[in-house]
Tab-separated table of C-alpha atoms and ligand atoms in Angstrom:
chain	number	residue	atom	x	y	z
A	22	UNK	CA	186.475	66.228	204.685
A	23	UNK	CA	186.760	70.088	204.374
A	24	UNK	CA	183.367	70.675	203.071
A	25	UNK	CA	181.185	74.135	203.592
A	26	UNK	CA	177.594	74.263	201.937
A	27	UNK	CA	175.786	77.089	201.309
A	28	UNK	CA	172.162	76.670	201.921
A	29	UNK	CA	168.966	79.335	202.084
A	30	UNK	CA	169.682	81.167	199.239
A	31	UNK	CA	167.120	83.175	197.917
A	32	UNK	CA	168.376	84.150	194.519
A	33	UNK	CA	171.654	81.718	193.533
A	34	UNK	CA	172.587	83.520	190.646
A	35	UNK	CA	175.444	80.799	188.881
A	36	UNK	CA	176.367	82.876	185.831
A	37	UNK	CA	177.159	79.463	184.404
A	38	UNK	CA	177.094	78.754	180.439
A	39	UNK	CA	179.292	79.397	177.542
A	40	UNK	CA	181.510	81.854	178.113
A	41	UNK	CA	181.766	84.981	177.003
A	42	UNK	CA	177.789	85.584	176.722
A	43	UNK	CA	177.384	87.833	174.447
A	44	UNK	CA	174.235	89.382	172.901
A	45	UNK	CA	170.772	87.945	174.335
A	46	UNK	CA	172.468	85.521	176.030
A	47	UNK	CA	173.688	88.132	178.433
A	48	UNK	CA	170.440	88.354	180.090
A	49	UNK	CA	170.520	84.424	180.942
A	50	UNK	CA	172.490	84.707	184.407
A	51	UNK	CA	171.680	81.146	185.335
A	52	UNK	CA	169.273	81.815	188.751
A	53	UNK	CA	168.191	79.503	191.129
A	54	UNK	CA	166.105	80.186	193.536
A	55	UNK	CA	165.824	78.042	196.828
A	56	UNK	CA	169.999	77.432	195.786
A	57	UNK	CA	173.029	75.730	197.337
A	58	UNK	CA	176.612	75.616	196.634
A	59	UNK	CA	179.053	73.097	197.952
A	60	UNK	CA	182.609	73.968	197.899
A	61	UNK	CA	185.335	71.539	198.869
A	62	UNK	CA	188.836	72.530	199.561
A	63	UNK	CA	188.418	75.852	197.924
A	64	UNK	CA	186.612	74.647	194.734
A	65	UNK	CA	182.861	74.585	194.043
A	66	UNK	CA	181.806	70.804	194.041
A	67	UNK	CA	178.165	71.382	193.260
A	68	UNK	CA	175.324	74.326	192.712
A	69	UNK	CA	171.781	74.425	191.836
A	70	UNK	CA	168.684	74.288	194.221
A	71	UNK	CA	168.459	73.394	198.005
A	72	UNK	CA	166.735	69.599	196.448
A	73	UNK	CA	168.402	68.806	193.848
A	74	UNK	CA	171.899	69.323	195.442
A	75	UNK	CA	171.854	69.375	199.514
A	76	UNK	CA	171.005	65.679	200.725
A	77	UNK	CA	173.683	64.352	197.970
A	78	UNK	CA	176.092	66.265	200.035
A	79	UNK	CA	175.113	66.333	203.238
A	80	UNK	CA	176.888	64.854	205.940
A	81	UNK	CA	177.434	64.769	209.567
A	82	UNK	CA	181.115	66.565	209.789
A	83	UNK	CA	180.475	69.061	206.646
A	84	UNK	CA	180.177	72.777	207.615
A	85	UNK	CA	176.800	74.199	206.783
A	86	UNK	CA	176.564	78.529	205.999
A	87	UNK	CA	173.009	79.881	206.547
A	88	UNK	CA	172.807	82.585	203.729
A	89	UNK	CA	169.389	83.920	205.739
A	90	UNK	CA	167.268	84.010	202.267
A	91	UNK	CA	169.781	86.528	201.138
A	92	UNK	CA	170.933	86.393	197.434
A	93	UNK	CA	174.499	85.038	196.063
A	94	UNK	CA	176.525	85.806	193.133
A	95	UNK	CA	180.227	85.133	191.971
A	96	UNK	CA	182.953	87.175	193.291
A	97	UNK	CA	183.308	90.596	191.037
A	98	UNK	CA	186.180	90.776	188.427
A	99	UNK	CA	187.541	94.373	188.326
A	100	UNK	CA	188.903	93.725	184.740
A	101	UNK	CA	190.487	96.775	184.047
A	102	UNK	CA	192.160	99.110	186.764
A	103	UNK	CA	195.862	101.140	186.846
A	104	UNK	CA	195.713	101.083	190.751
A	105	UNK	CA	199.366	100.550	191.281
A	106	UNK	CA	200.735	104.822	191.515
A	107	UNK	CA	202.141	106.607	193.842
A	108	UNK	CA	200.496	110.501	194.335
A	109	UNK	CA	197.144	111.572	193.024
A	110	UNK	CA	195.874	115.003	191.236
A	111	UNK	CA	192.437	116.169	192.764
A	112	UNK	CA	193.896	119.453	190.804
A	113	UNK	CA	192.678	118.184	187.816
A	114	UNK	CA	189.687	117.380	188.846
A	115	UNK	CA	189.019	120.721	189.606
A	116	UNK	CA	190.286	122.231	186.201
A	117	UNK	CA	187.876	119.237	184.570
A	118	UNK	CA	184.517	120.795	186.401
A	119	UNK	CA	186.139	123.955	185.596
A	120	UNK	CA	185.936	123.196	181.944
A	121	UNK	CA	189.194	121.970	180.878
A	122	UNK	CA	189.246	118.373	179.002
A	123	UNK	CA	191.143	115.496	179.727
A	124	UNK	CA	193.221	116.094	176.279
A	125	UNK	CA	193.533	119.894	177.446
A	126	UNK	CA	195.346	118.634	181.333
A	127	UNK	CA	197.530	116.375	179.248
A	128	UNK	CA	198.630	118.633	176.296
A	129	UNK	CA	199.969	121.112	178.966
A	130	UNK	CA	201.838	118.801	180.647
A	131	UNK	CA	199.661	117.356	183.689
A	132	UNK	CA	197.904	113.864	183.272
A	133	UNK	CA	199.638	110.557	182.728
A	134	UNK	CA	203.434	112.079	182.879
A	135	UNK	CA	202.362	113.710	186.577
A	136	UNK	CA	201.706	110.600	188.186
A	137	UNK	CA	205.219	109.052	186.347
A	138	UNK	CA	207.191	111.565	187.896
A	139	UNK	CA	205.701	110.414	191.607
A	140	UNK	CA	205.991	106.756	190.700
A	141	UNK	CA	209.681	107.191	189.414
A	142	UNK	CA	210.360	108.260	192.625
A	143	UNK	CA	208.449	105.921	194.801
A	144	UNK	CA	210.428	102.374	195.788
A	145	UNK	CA	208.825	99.142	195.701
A	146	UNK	CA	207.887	98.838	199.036
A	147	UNK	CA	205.674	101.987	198.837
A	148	UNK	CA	204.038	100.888	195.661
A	149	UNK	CA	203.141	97.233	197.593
A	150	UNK	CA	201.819	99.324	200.565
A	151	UNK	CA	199.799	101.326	198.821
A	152	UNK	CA	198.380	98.498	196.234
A	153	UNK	CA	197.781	95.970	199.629
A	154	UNK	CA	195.302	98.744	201.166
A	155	UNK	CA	193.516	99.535	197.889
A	156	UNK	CA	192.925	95.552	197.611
A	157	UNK	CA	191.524	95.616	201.118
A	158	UNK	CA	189.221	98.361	199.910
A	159	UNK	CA	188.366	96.102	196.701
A	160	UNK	CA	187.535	93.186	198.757
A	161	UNK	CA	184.498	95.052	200.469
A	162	UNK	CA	183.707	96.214	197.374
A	163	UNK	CA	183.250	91.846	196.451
A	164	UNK	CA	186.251	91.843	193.861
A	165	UNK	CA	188.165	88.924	194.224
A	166	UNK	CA	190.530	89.265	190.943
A	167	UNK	CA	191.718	92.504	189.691
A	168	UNK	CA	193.582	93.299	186.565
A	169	UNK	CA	196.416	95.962	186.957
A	170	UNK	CA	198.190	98.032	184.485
A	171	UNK	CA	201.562	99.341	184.784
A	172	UNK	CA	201.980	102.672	182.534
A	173	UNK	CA	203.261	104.962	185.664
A	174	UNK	CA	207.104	104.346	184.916
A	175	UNK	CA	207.686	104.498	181.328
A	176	UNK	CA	210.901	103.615	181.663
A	177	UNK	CA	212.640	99.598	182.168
A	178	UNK	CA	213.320	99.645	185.820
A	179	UNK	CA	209.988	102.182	186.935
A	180	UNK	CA	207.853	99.551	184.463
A	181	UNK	CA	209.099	96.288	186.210
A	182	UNK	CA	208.776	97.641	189.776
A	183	UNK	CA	205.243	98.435	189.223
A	184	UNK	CA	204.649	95.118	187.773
A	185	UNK	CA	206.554	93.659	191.073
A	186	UNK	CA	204.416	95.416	193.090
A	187	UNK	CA	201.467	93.537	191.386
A	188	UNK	CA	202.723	90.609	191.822
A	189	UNK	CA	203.801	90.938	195.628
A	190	UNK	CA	200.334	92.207	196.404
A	191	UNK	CA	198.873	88.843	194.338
A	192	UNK	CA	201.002	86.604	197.102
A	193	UNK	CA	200.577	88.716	199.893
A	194	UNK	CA	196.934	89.317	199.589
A	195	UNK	CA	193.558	87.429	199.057
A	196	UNK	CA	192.527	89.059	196.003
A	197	UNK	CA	194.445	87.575	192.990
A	198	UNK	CA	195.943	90.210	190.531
A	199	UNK	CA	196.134	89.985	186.949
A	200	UNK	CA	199.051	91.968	185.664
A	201	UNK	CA	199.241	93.796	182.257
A	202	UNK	CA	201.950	95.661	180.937
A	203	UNK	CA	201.039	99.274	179.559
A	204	UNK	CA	204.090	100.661	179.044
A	205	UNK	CA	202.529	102.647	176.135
A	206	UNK	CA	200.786	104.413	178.082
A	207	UNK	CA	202.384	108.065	176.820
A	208	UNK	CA	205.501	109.132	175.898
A	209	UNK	CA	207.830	109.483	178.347
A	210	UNK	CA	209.616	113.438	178.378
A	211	UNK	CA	212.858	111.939	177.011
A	212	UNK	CA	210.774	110.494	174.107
A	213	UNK	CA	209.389	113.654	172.957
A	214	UNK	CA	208.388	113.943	169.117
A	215	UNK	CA	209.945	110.161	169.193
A	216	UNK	CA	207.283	107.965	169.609
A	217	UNK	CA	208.143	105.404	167.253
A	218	UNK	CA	211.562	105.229	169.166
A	219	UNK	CA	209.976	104.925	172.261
A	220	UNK	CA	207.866	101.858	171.366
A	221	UNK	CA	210.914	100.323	169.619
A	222	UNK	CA	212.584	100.623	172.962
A	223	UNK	CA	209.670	99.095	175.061
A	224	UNK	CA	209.943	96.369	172.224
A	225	UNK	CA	213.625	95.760	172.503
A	226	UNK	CA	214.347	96.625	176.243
A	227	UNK	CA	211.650	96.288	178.058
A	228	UNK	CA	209.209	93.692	177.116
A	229	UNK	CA	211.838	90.976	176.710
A	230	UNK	CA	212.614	91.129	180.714
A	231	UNK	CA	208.968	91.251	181.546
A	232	UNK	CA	208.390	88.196	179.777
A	233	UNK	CA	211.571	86.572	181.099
A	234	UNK	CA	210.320	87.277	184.359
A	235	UNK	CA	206.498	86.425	183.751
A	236	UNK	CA	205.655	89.237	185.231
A	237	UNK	CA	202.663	90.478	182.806
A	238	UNK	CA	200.122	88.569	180.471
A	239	UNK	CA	198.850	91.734	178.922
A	240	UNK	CA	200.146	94.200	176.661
A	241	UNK	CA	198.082	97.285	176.646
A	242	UNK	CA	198.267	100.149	174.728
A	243	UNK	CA	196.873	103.933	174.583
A	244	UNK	CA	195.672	103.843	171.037
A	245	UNK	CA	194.664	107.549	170.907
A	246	UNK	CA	194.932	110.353	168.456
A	247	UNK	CA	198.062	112.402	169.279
A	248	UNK	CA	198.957	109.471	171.619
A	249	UNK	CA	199.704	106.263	169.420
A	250	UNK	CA	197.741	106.213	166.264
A	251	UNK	CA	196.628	103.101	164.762
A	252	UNK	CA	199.769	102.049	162.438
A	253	UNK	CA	202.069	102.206	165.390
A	254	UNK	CA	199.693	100.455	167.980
A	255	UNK	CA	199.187	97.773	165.081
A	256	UNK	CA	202.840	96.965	164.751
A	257	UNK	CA	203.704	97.260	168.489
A	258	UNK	CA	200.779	94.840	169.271
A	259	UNK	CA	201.462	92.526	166.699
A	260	UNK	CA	205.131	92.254	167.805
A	261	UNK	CA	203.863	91.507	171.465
A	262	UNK	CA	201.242	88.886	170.167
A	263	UNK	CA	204.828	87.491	168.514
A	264	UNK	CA	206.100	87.843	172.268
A	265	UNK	CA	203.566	85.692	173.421
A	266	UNK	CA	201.145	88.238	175.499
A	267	UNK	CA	197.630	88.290	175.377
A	268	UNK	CA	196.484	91.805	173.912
A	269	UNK	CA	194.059	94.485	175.467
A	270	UNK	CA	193.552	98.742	174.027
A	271	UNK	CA	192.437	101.270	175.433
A	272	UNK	CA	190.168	102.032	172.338
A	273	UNK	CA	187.862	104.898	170.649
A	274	UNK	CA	187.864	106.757	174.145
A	275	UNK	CA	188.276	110.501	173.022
A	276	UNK	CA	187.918	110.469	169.449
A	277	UNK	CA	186.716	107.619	167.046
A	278	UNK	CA	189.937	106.343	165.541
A	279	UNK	CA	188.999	103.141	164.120
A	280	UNK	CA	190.522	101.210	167.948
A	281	UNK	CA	187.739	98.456	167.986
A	282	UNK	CA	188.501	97.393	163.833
A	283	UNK	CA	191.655	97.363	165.247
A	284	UNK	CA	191.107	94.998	168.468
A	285	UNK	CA	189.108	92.980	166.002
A	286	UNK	CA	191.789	92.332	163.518
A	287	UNK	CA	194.503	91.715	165.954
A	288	UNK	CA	192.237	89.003	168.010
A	289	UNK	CA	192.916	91.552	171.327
A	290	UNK	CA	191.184	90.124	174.395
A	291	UNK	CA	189.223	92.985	175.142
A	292	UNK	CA	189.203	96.420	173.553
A	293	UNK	CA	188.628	99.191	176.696
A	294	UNK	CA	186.474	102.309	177.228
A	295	UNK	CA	185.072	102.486	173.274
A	296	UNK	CA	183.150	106.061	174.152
A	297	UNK	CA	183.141	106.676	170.614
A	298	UNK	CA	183.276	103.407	168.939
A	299	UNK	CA	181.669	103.102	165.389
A	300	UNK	CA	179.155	101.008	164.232
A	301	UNK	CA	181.938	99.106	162.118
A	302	UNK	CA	184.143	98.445	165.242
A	303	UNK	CA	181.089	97.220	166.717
A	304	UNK	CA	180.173	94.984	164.180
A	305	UNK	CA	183.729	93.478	163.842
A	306	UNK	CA	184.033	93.114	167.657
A	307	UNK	CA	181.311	91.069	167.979
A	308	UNK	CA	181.973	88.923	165.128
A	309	UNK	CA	185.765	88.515	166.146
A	310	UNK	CA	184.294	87.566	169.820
A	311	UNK	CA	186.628	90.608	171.330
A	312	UNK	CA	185.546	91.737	174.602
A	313	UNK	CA	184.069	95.102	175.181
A	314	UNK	CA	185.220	96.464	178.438
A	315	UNK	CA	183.160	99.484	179.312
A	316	UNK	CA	184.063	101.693	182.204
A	317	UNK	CA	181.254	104.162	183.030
A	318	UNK	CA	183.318	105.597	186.011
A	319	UNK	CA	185.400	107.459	183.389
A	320	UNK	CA	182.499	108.575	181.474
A	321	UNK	CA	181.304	109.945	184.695
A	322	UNK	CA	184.290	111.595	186.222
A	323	UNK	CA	185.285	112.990	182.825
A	324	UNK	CA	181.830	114.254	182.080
A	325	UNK	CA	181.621	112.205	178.346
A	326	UNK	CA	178.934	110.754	177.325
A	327	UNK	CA	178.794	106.925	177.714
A	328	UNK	CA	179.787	104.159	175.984
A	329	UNK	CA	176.774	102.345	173.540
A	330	UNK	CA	176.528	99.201	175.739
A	331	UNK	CA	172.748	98.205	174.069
A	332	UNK	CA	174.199	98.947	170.661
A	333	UNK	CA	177.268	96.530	171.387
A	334	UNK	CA	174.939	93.698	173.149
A	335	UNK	CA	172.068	94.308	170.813
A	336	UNK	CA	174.435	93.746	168.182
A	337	UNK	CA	175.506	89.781	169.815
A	338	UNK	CA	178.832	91.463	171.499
A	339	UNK	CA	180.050	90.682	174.854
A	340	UNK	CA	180.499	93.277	177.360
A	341	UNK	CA	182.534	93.701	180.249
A	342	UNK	CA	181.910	96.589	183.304
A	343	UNK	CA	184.879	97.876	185.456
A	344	UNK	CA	186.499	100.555	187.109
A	345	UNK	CA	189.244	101.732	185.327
A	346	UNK	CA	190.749	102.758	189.104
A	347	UNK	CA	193.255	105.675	188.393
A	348	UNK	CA	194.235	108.951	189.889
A	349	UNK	CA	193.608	110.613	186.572
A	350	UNK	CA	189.471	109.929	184.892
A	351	UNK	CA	188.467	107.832	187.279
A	352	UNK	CA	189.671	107.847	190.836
A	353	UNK	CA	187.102	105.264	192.164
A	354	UNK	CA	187.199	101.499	192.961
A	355	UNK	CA	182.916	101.488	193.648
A	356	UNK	CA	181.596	98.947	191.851
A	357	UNK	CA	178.241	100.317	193.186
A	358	UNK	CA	178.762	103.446	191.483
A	359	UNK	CA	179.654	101.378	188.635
A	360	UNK	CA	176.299	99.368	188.736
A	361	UNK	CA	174.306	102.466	189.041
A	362	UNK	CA	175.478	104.053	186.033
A	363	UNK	CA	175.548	101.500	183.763
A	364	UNK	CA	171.426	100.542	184.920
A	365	UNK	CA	170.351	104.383	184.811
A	366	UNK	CA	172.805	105.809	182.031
A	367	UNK	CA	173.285	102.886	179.995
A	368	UNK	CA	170.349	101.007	180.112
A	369	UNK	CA	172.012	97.811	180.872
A	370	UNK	CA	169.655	95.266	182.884
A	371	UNK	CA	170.785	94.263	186.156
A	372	UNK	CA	171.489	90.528	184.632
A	373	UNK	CA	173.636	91.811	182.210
A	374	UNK	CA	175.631	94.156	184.671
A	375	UNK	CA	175.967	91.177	187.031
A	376	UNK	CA	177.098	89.197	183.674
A	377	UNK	CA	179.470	92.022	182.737
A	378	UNK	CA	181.272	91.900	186.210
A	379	UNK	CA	181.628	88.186	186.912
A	380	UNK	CA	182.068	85.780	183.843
A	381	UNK	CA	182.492	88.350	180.856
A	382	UNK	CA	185.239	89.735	183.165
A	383	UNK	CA	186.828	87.451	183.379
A	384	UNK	CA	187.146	86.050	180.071
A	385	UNK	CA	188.585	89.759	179.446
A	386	UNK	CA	191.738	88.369	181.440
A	387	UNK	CA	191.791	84.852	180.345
A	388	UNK	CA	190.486	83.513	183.633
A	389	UNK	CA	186.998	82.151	182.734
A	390	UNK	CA	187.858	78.568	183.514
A	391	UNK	CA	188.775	79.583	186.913
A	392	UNK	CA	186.364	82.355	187.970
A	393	UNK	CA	183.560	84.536	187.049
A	394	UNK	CA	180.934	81.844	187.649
A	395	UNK	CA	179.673	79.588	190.694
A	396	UNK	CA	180.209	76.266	188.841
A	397	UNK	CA	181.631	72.592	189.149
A	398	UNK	CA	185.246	72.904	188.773
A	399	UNK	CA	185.696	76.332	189.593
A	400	UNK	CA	187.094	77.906	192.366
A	401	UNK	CA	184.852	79.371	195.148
A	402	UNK	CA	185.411	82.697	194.671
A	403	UNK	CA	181.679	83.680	195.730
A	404	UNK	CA	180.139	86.977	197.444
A	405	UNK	CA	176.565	86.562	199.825
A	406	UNK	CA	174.641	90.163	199.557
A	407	UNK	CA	172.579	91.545	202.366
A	408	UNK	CA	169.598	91.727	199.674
A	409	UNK	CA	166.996	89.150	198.578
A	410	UNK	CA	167.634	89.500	195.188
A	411	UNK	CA	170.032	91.242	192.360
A	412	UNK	CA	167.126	94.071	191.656
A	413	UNK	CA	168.283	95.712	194.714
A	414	UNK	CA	172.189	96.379	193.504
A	415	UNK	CA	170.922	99.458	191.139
A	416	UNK	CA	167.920	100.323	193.017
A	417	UNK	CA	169.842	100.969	196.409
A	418	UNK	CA	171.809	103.389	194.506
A	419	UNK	CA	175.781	103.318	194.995
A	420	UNK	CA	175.202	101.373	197.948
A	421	UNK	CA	177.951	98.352	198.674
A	422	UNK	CA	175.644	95.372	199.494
A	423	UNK	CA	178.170	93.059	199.997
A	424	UNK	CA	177.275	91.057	203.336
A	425	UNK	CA	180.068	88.480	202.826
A	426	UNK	CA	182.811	88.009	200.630
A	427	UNK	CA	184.110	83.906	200.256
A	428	UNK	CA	187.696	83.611	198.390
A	429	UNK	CA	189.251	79.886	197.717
A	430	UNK	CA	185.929	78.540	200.013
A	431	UNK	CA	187.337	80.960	203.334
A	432	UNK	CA	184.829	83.804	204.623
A	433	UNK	CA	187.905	86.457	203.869
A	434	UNK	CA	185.599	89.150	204.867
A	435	UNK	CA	182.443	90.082	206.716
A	436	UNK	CA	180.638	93.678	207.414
A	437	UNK	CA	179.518	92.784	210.283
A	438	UNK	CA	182.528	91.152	211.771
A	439	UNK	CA	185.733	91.953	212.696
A	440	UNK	CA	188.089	90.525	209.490
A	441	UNK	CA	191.261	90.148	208.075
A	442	UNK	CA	191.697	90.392	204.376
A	443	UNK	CA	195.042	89.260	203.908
B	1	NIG	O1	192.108	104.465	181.200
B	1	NIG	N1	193.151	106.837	179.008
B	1	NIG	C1	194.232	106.511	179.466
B	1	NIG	N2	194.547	105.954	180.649
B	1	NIG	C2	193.783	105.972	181.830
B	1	NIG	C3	193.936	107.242	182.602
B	1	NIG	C4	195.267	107.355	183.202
B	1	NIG	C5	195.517	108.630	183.953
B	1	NIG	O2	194.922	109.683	183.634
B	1	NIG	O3	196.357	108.564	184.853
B	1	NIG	C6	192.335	105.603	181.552
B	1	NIG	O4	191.409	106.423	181.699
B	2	FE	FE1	192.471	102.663	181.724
């Protein structure tokens, strides 16, 4: 019997329950203390505390792990990242903290189209290389599942190798990869003043071979003023829902353009960023059950002001935390940093960041009956901290307290031991 238990936890912290929580029930992250988890053949089998669950599973072959009194908490979902590029643009940076806006680097010509030019160029096997060692960085950070976004080729063939690049680094690595296909990203330089063309041709060239292939279960979009306004991101979305993809936006970000009424109406997954969503959009969100996927990274790096995370939970939405990892806003995979800002700037309690991480994450990529909770059924994706409790993940500011990091029931990683991630 390939059995590992978990014992001398002190803080088990399940996230189990109905799934997305939303509102109030964002605070309820299902804690045990005293807890054990027993995983069999890289499922969870059982979780609770050390007497209700050990001597039912106990016996003489099974493998016991001594968590040392140390807390334990589902493996992270980073549910919204682009980290498949080739280049990067610390340039912009600059001109940002110089004063420049994001809008500002993009009207003249830097931004999005920058990093398509590098990732044109780059072949597959650079794009893999790249995306395996920024998974081996995620793994220490305790994400086991990422979401990806293509919107660095803008063309067929650039789109589809990004996507393959996804999907080799999901079967060569431990962390699985969600792929989404944001191929309206921006318009592409042979599009210009043709936008409507240009999402005609991701409609009739493109997306057909990406579903034919599988290779994406998202279709994204950059629903932005002087980007794609509403009408065309309405039609191009609802022609992908036709297609058969789950939907996600990048929504409200720069100005307040009506993204999250959108999301709502459309039944998106998950409507992303939402800096300057409106009390409407907020409203209809929560009452459509859409996720909110807030990334305070890009807040941060682009110097906005930050998404209303208590006016979307205090309103009964569901909220999701993540990275947003790009070499444009937010060039960052630290979920600590992540953590910290949504405790200090948003005011989000440490339950609910853990909540927005793990289980609300991944319901924003369809995967809550897999991960994003240590329950019966699901599979052991699980991380052991170096802390007694979840207090300490904003109040060791930006500090990685990931001791251990479990994927499928294998120790894939461990601080203080030499480890292989892949
Ligand atoms: O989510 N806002 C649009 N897209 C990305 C940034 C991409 C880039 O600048 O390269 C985002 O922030
Ligand atoms: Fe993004």
């Amino acid at each position: 019997m390939d059995r590992l238990i978990l014992i001398n936890i002190n803080q088990l912290v399940t996230c189990k329950g109905k799934a997305p929580k939303k509102g109030a029930a964002m605070n309820d992250a299902g804690i045990f203390s005293n807890g054990c988890v027993v995983i069999e053949s890289g499922r969870i089998v059982a979780a609770g505390s050390v007497p209700e669950v050990f001597s039912k599973f106990k016996d003489s072959d099974c493998e016991i792990l001594d968590c040392s009194r140390n807390a334990v908490i589902p493996g992270f979902v980073d549910s919204h990242t682009h980290f498949i590029f080739a280049g990067s643009r610390p340039d912009e940076f600059a001109m940002r903290m110089a004063g420049s806006t994001y809008m500002d680097i993009m009207d003249a010509g830097g931004g999005i189209v920058s990093t398509v030019s590098k990732t044109r160029l780059a072949g597959l096997e650079e794009l893999t290389t790249q995306g395996m060692k920024r998974a081996d960085s995620m793994i220490t950070f305790g994400v086991t599942t990422v979401e990806g976004k293509s919107g660095y080729g803008l063309d067929r063939d650039s789109e589809i190798k990004q996507l393959k690049a996804m999907k080799d680094v999901n079967e060569r690595h431990f962390i699985d990869v969600v792929p989404t296909f944001l191929g309206a990203h921006t318009v592409p330089g042979e599009f210009t003043g043709r936008s409507n063309d240009y999402l005609e041709y991701l409609l009739k060239e493109v997306l057909p071979v990406v579903k034919k292939n599988n290779l994406a279960e998202f279709v994204d979009i950059f629903c932005e003023k002087g980007v794609f306004e509403i009408e065309q991101s309405e039609y191009y979305l609802g022609e992908a829902r036709k297609m058969g993809f789950g939907l996600k936006l990048h929504a409200d970000e720069i100005v307040s353009l009506g993204g999250a009424e959108l999301a709502a109406r459309l039944g998106a997954v998950s409507a992303d960023h939402l800096l300057k969503v409106s009390n409407e959009g907020i409203r209809a969100m929560a009452e459509m059950g859409v996720i909110s996927t807030l990334l305070p990274t890009t807040a941060f790096c682009l110097k906005e002001e930050y998404a209303d995370a208590r006016g979307i939970i205090d309103s009964g939405g569901a909220v999701a935390l993540a990275t947003d990892f790009n070499p444009g806003s937010s060039f960052t995979n630290s979920i600590p940093l992540v953590m910290a800002l949504a405790a200090i700037e948003m005011n989000m309690s440490v339950e609910e960041i853990i909540i927005a991480l793990t289980i609300n994450g991944a319901c924003a990529v369809n995967r809550q009956n897999e991960i994003g909770s240590i329950e019966a059924g699901k599979k052991a994706d699980i991380l052991i901290l170096e802390c007694p409790s979840i207090n300490y993940l904003p109040y060791n500011t930006g500090i990685n307290l990931v001791q251990k990091v479990i994927k499928d029931g294998k120790v894939v990683y461990d601080k203080y031991e030499k480890h292989e991630y892949r």
